[in-house]
Coordinates of C-alpha atoms in Angstrom, one line a residue:
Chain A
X123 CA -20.5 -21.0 -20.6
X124 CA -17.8 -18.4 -19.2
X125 CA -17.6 -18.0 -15.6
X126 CA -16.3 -15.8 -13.1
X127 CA -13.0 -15.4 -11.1
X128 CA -12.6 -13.2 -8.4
X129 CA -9.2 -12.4 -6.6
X130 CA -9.4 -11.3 -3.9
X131 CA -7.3 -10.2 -0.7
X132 CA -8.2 -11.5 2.7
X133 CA -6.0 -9.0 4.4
X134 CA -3.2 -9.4 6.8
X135 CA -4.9 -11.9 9.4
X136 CA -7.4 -11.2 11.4
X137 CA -10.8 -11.3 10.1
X138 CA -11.8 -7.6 12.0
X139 CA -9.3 -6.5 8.6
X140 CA -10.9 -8.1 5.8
X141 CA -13.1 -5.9 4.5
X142 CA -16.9 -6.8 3.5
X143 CA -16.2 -6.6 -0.5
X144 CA -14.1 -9.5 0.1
X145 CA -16.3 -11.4 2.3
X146 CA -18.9 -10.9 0.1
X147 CA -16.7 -12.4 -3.1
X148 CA -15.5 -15.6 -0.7
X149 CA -19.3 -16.3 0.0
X150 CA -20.6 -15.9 -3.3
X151 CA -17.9 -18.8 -4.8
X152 CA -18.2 -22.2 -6.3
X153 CA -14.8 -22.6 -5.9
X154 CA -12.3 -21.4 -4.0
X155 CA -8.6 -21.5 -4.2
X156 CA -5.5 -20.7 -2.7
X157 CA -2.5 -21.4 -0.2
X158 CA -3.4 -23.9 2.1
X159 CA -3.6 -21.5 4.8
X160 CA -5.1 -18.9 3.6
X161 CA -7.7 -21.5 3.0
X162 CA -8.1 -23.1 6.4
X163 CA -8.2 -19.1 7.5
X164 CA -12.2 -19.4 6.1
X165 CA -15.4 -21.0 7.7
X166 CA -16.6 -23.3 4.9
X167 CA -19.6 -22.5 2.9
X168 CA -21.9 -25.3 2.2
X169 CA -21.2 -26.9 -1.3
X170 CA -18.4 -25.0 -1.5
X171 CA -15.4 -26.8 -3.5
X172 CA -11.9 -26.2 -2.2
X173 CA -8.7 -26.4 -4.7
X174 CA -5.3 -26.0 -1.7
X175 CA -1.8 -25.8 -3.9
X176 CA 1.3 -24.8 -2.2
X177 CA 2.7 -21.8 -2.0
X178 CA 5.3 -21.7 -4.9
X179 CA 2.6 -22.9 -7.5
X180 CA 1.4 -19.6 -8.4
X181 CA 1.2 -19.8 -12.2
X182 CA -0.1 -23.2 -11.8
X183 CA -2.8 -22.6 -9.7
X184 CA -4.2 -19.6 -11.5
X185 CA -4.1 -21.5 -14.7
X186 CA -6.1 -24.3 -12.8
X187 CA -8.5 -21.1 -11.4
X188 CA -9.0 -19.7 -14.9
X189 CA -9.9 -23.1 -16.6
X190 CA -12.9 -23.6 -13.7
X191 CA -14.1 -20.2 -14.1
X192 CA -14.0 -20.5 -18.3
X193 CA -15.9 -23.8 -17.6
X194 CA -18.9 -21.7 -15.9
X195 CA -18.2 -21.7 -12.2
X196 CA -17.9 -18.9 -10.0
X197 CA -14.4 -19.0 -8.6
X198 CA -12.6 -17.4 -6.1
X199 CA -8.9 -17.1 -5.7
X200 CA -7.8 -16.2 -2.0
X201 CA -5.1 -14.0 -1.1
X202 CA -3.8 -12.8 1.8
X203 CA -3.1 -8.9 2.4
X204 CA -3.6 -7.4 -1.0
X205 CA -3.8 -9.6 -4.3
X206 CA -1.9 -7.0 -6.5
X207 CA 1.0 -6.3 -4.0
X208 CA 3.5 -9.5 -4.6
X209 CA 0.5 -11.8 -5.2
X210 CA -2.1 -14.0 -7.0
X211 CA -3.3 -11.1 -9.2
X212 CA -0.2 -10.7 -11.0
X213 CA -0.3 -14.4 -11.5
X214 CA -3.4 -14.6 -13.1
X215 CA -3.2 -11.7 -15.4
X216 CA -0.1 -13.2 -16.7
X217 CA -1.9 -16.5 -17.1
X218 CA -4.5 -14.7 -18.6
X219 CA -2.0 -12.7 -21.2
X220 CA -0.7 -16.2 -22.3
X221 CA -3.8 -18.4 -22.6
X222 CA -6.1 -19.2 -24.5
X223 CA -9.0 -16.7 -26.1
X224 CA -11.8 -17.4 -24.1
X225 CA -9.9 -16.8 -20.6
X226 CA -10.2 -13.3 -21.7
X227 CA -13.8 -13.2 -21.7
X228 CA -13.9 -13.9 -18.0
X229 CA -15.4 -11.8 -15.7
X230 CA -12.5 -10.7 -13.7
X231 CA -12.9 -8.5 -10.2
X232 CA -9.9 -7.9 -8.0
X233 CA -10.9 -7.2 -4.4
X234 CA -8.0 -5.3 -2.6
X235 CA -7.1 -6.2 0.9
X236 CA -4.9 -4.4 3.9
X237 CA -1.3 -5.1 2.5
X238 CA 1.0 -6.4 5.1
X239 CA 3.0 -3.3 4.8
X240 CA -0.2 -1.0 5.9
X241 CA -0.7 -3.2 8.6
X242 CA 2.9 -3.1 10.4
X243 CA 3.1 0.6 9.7
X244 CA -0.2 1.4 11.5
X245 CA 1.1 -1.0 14.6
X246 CA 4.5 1.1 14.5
X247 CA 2.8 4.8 14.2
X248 CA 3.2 6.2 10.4
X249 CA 6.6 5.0 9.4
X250 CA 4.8 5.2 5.6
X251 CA 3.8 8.7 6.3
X252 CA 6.1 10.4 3.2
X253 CA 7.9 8.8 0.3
X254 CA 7.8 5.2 0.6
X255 CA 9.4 1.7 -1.9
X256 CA 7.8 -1.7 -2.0
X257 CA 10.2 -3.9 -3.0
X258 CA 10.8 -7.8 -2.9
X259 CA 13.7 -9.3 -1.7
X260 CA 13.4 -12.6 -3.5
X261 CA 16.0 -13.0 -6.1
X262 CA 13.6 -16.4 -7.5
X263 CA 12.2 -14.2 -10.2
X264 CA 14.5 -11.5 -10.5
X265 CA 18.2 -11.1 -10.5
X266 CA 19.7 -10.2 -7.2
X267 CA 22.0 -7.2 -8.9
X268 CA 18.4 -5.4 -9.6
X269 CA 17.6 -5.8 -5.8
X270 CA 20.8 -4.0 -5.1
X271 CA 20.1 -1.5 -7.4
X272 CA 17.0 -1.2 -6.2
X273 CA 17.6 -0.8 -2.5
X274 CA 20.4 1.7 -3.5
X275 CA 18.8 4.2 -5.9
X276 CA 15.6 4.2 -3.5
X277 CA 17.7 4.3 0.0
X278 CA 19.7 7.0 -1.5
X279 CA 16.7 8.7 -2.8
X280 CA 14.8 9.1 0.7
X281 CA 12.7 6.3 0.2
X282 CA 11.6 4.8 3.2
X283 CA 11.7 1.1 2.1
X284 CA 9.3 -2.2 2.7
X285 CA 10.5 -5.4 2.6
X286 CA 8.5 -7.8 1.2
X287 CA 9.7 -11.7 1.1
X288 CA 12.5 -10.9 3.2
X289 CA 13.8 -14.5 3.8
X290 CA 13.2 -18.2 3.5
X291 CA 14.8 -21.5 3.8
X292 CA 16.3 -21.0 0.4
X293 CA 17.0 -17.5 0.2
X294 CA 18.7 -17.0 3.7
X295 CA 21.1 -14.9 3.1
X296 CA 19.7 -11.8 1.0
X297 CA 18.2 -9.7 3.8
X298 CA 21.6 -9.6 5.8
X299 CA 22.9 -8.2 2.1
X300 CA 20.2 -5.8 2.2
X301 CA 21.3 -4.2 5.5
X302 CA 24.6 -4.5 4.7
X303 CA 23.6 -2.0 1.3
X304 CA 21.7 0.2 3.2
X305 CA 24.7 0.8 6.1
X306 CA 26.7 2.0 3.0
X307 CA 23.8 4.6 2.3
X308 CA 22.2 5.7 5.5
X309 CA 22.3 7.0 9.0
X310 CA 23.4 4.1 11.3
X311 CA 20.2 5.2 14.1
X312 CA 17.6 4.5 10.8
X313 CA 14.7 2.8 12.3
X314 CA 14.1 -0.3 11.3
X315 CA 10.5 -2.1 12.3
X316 CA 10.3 -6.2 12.0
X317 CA 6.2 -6.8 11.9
X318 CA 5.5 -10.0 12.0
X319 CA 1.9 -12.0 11.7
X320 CA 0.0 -8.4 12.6
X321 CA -3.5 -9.1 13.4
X322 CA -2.3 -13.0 14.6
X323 CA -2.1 -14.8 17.6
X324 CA 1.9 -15.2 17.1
X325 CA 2.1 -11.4 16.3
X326 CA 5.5 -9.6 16.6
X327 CA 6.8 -6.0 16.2
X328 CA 10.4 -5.5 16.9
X329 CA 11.7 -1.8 16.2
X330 CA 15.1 -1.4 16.2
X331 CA 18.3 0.4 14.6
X332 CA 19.8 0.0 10.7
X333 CA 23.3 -0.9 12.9
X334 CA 21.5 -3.6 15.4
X335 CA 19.3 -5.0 12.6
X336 CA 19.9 -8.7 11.4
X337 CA 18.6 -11.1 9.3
X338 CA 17.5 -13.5 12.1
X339 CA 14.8 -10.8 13.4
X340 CA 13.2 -11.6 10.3
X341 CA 11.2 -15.2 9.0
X342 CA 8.5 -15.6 5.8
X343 CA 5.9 -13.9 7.5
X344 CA 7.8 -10.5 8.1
X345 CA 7.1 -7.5 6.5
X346 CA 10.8 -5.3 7.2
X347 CA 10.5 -1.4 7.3
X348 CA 13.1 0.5 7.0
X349 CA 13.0 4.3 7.8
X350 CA 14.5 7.5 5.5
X351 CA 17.1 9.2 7.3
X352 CA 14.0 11.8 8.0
X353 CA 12.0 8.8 10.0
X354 CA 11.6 10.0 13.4
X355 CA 11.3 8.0 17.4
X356 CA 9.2 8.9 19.7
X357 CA 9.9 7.5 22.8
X358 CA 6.5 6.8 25.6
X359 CA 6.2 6.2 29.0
X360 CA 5.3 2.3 29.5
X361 CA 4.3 2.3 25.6
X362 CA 6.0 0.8 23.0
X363 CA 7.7 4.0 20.9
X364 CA 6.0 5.7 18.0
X365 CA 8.3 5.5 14.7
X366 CA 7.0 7.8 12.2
X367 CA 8.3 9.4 8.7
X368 CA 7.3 13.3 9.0
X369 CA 4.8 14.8 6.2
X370 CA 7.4 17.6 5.5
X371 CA 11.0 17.3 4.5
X372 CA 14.1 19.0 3.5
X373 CA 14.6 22.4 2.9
X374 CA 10.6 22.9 2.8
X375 CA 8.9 25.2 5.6
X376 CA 6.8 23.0 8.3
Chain B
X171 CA -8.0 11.6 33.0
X172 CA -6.4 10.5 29.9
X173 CA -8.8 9.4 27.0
X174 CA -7.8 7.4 23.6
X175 CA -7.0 8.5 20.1
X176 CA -8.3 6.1 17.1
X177 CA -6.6 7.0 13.7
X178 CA -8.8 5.3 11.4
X179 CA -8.7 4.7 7.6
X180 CA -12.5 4.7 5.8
X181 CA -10.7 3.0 2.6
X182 CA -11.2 4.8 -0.8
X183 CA -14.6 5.5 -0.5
X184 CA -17.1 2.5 -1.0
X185 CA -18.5 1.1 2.7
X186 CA -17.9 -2.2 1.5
X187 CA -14.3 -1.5 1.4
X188 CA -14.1 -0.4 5.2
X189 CA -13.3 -3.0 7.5
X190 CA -15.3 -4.7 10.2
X191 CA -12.0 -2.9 12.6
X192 CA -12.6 0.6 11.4
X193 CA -16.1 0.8 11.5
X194 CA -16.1 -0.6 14.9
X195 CA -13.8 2.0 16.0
X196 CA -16.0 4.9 14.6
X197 CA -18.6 3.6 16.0
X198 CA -17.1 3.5 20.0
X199 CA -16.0 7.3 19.7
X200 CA -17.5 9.9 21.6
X201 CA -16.0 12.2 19.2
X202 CA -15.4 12.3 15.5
X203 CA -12.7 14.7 13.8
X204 CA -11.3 15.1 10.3
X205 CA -12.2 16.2 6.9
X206 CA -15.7 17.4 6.3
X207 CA -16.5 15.4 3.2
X208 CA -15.0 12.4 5.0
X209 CA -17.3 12.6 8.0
X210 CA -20.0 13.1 5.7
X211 CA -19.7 9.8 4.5
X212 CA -20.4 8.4 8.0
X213 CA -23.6 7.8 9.5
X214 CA -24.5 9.9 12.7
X215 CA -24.3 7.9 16.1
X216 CA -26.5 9.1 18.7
X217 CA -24.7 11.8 21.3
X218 CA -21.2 11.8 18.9
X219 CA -19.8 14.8 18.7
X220 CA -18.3 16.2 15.4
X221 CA -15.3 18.2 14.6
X222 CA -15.1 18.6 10.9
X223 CA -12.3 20.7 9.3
X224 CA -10.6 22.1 6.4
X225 CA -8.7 19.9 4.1
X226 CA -4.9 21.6 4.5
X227 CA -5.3 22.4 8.6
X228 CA -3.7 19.0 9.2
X229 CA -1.3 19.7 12.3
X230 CA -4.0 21.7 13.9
X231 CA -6.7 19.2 13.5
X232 CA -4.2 16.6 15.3
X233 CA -3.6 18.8 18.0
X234 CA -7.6 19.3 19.1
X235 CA -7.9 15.3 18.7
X236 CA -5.3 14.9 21.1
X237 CA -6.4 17.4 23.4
X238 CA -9.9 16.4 23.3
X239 CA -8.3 12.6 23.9
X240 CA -6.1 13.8 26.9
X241 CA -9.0 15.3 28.6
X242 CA -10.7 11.8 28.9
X243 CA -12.8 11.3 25.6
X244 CA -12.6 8.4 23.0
X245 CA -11.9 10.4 19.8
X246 CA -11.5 8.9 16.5
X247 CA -9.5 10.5 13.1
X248 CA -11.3 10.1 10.2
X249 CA -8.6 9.9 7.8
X250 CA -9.7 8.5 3.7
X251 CA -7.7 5.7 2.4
X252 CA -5.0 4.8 4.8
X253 CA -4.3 6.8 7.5
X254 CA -0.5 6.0 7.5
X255 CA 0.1 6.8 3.7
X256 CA -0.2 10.7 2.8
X257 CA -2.7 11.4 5.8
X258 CA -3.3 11.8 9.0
X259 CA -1.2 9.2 11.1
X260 CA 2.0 11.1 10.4
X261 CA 0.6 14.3 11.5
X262 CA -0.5 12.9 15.0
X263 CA 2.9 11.5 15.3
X264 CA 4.3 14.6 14.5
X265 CA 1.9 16.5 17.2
X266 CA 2.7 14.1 20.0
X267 CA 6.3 14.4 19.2
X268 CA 5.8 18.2 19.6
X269 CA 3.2 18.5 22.1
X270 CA 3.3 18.3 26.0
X271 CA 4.1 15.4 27.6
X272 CA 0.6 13.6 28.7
X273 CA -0.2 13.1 24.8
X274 CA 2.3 10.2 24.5
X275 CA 0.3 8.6 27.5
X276 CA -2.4 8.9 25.7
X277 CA -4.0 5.2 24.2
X278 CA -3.0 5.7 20.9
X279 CA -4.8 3.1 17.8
X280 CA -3.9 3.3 14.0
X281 CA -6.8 1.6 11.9
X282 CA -4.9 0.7 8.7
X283 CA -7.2 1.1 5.5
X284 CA -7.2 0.3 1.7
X285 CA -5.1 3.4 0.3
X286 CA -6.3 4.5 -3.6
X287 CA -3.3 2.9 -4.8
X288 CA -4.6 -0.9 -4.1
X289 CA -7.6 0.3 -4.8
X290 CA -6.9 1.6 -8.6
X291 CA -4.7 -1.0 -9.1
X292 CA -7.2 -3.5 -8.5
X293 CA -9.5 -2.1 -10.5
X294 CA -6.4 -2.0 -13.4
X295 CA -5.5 -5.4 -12.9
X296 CA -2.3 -5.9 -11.1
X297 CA 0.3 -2.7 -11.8
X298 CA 2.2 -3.0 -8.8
X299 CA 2.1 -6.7 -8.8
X300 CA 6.3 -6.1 -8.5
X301 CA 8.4 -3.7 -6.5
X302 CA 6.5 -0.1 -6.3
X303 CA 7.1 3.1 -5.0
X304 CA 4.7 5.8 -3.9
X305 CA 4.8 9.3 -4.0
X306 CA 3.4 12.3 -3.0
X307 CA 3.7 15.2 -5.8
X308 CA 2.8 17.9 -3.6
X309 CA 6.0 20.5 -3.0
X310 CA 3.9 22.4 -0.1
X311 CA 5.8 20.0 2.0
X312 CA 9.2 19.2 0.6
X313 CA 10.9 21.1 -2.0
X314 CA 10.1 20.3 -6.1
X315 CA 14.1 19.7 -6.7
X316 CA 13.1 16.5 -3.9
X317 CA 10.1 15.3 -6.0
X318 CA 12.3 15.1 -9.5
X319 CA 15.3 13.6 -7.7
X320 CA 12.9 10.7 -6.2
X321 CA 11.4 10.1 -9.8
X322 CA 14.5 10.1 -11.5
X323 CA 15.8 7.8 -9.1
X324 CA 12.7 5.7 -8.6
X325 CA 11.9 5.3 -12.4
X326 CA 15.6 4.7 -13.3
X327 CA 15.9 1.8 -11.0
X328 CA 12.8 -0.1 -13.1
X329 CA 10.0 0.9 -10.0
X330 CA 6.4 1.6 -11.1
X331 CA 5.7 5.1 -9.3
X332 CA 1.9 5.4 -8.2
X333 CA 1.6 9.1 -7.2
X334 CA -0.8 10.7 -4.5
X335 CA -1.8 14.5 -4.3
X336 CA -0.9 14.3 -8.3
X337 CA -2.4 18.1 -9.1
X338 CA -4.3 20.8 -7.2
X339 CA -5.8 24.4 -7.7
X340 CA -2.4 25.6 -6.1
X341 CA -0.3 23.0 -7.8
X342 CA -1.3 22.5 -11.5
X343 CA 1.9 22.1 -13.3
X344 CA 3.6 19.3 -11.1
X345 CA 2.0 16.6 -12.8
X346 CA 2.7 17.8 -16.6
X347 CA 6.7 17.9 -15.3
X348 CA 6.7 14.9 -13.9
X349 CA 5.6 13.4 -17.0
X350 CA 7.7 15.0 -19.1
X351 CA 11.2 14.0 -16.5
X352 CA 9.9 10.6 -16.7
X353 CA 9.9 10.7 -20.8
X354 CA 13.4 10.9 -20.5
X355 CA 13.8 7.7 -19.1
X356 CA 10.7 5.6 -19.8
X357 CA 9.5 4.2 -23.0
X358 CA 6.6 6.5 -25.0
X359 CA 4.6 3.1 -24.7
X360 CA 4.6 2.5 -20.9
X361 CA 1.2 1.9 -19.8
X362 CA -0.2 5.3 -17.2
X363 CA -3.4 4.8 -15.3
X364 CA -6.0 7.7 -13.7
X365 CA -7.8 6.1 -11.1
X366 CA -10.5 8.8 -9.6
X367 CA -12.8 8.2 -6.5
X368 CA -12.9 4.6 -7.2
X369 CA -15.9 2.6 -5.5
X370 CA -17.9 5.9 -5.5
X371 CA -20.6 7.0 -7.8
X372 CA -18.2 9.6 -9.9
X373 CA -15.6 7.0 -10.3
X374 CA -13.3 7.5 -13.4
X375 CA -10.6 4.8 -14.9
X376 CA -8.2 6.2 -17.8
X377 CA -5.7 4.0 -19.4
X378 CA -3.4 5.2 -21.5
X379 CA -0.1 5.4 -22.5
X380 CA 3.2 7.5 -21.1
X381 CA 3.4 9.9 -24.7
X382 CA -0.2 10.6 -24.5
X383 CA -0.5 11.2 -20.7
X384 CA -1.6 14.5 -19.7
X385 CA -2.1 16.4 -16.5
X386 CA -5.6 17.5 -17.1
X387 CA -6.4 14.1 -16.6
X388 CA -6.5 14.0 -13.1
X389 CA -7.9 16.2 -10.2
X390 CA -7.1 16.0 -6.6
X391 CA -9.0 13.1 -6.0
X392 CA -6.6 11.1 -8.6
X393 CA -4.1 8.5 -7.9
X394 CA -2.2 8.1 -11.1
X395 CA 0.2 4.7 -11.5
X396 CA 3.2 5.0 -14.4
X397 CA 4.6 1.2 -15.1
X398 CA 7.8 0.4 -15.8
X399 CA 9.4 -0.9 -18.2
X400 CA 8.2 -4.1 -17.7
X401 CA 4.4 -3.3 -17.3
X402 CA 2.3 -4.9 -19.4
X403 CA -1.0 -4.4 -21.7
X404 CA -3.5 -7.3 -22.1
X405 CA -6.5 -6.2 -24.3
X406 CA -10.2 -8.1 -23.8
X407 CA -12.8 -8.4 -26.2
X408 CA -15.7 -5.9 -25.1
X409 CA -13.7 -5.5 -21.6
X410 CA -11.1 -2.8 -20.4
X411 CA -7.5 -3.6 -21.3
X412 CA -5.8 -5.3 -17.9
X413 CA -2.2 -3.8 -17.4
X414 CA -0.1 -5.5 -15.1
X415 CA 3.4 -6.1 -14.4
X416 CA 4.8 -9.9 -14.2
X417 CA 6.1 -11.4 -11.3
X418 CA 9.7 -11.9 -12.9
X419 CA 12.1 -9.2 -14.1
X420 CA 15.3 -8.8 -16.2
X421 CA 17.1 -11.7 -16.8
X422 CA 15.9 -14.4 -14.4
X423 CA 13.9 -17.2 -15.6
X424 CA 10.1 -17.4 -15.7

C-alpha cells in the first residue's frame, strides 16, 4: 500500500520557467504540499487535496508528506526554484534517513527546477560564467563562524559567490557581516547584483559595487551575487549593463 | 537595423526538462547557432536557418551570432544545460565586451536552464541540499595551479564541489589529481557521484565512495558531485542508495 512522493521544483516564478517534467508531476498528485505560496502559485486540479504549512516547518511537513505517500497516495511536494538547492529535498531525505522502514520503499522522484541563482545570473549577463559558491547565509542551522569561513576561503579563492537566505526579520544583521568579510578580501569595484522575485510581477535587479552594497538592498526573496575580482561590466547605451565572469582566467592564454 | 540575440539553455537533455520560455524562444528565431549535437536535438522550423559548430570554437561562434543579430535577424544560442554556467553566456559577454560598438545595442535575452548539476543531483537525492561550489576542471582556460588552489580551498571550508568539464581526450589526468588532492583532506568514505547524460537514453548514475573513485569513470559528458564531510548515505531496499547532505552543519542544533 506504498505510495509515491514527488519533489519537485516549480522554478523561480513565472510559469514560462517551470519546466514540463514538473508540471507533469504537479498534475499527476493526490496530494500536494508546500509553502503557502508556492501553493496558491498553481491552478487547482480537480480532487486535488492541498496540505499549506509555513515556511519554517520543513522537517515537519515532509514527515507529514512521507506518511501520505507510505499510506498509498500519490503526493507531491512543491518547491520553488530547485528542490535540492536549500530546499524540500534535503528535508525529506533526512526524514526519510530517520524514519521508519517502509518510507524507504517509496517511490521517490526529484524534479529539478531553475534555481534562483540561474535565474538572476541570466537577467544580469553571465556573472556564473567560471568558478562559482552557493552558500546560505542563515546561521538557523549552522554556526555563523562557518559562514565566515565560508565566505573567506571561497572569496579568497576566486569564487564568485551566491547568496542564498540573505536576510530576514530575525537574521538582519548577517548579510551587512558578509560584505563587511568580503571588503577585507576583494577589490572594492567587485560587482555585486541584488535579483529579486525574477520572473515576478515585483521583480528587481539592482547591480552595484562590493563598497556601495548594503544589507537593505536585500529582503527574503533576494538571491545576492557577488562577483570574483575577474567579474567584468559592460556598460550599454539605454540598457541596463552586462556583468559577466570571463570563461578564462589568470595566467592562462585567452 | 539591429536584430536580437537569445542565449538559451535546452536543460540536460530530456525535452521535458526545457522550459515553456526556452522553447518558445527557439522557436521565434530566424536563426539557430551552437553545438551540432545540441541543435540536433531540436526539431527543424520551417525557413530557420542553422549554424552548427565545433564544440571548442566558442568566441568565434558568439561573434557570427552577434553579427548575424546586428544585421537585423532574431538569432538564438543553443547552449546545453545553462547557458550562464560553463557555456555560452559568458562567451557572448565576452564578445560584446570586445566587439564594435553596435553589439551592445543589440536586444540581448539569457534563457536560464537546468545545468547537469541540479539535474544529477536530483536524480542522487539532494547532494547539494547545503552550501555548494562548482567548478570547471578544464586548465585550457585558467592555469591547473588555479583549479587545486580552488579545491583545496573549497573542500577545506566543508563545500561539496560538483565539477563540470571533469575529463577530456586532451585532459585525462585532471580528474585522477583532483581526487587524489582532495584525499588529503576529505574522509575515504565521503559519498562521489557520476552523473552522465542524465534524462537521455545513455544515461549513467555511479555512486560510490571518495577511496574508490576513479577517473575512468567519467567522460566529457559527466558531472561528478564529491560531498563533504557532512554528506550522507541512506541505503533502500531494492532502490539506489539516496545521498544527501542535511540542512544543518557543525555544531548548531537540528
Amino acid at each position: 500500500m506504498t505510495g509515491r512522493l514527488a519533489v519537485v521544483g516549480l522554478g523561480p516564478g513565472s510559469p514560462a520557467q517551470t519546466t514540463p517534467e514538473a508540471a507533469a508531476a504537479l498534475a499527476a498528485a493526490s496530494d500536494l504540499f508546500g509553502y503557502g505560496p508556492y501553493l496558491d502559485r498553481l491552478k487547482p486540479a480537480p480532487g486535488q487535496r492541498r496540505h499549506a504549512s509555513d515556511n519554517r516547518e520543513e522537517l515537519a511537513r515532509a514527515r507529514a508528506a512521507l506518511e501520505t505517500a507510505a499510506a498509498g497516495r500519490s503526493v507531491a511536494m512543491v518547491s520553488g526554484g530547485d528542490p535540492g538547492v536549500f530546499a524540500m529535498a534535503a528535508a525529506v531525505c533526512e526524514a526519510i534517513e530517520a524514519g521508519p522502514a517502509a518510507w524507504r520503499e517509496i517511490e521517490l522522484d526529484i524534479t529539478p527546477g531553475i534555481t534562483a541563482m540561474l535565474a538572476v545570473a541570466a537577467r544580469a549577463g553571465a556573472p556564473l560564467g567560471h568558478d562559482f559558491c552557493a552558500l546560505s547565509l542563515s546561521d538557523n542551522l549552522k554556526p555563523w563562524e562557518a559562514v565566515e569561513t565560508r565566505l573567506r576561503a571561497a572569496a579568497g579563492a576566486g569564487f564568485v559567490l551566491a547568496f542564498y537566505n540573505p536576510i530576514s526579520r530575525a537574521r538582519p544583521w548577517q548579510l551587512g557581516r558578509a560584505f563587511e568579510i568580503l571588503r577585507e578580501v576583494l577589490p572594492a569595484s567587485t560587482p555585486v547584483i541584488f535579483g529579486r522575485a525574477v520572473g515576478r510581477p515585483d521583480e528587481c535587479m539592482i547591480v552595484t559595487t562590493l563598497a556601495e552594497a548594503h544589507a537593505g538592498q536585500a529582503d527574503m526573496a533576494t538571491c545576492v551575487i557577488v562577483g570574483s575580482p575577474e567579474t567584468r561590466l559592460v556598460e550599454r547605451p539605454g540598457r541596463p549593463p552586462l556583468v559577466y565572469t570571463p570563461r578564462s582566467s589568470g595566467r592562462a592564454a585567452r
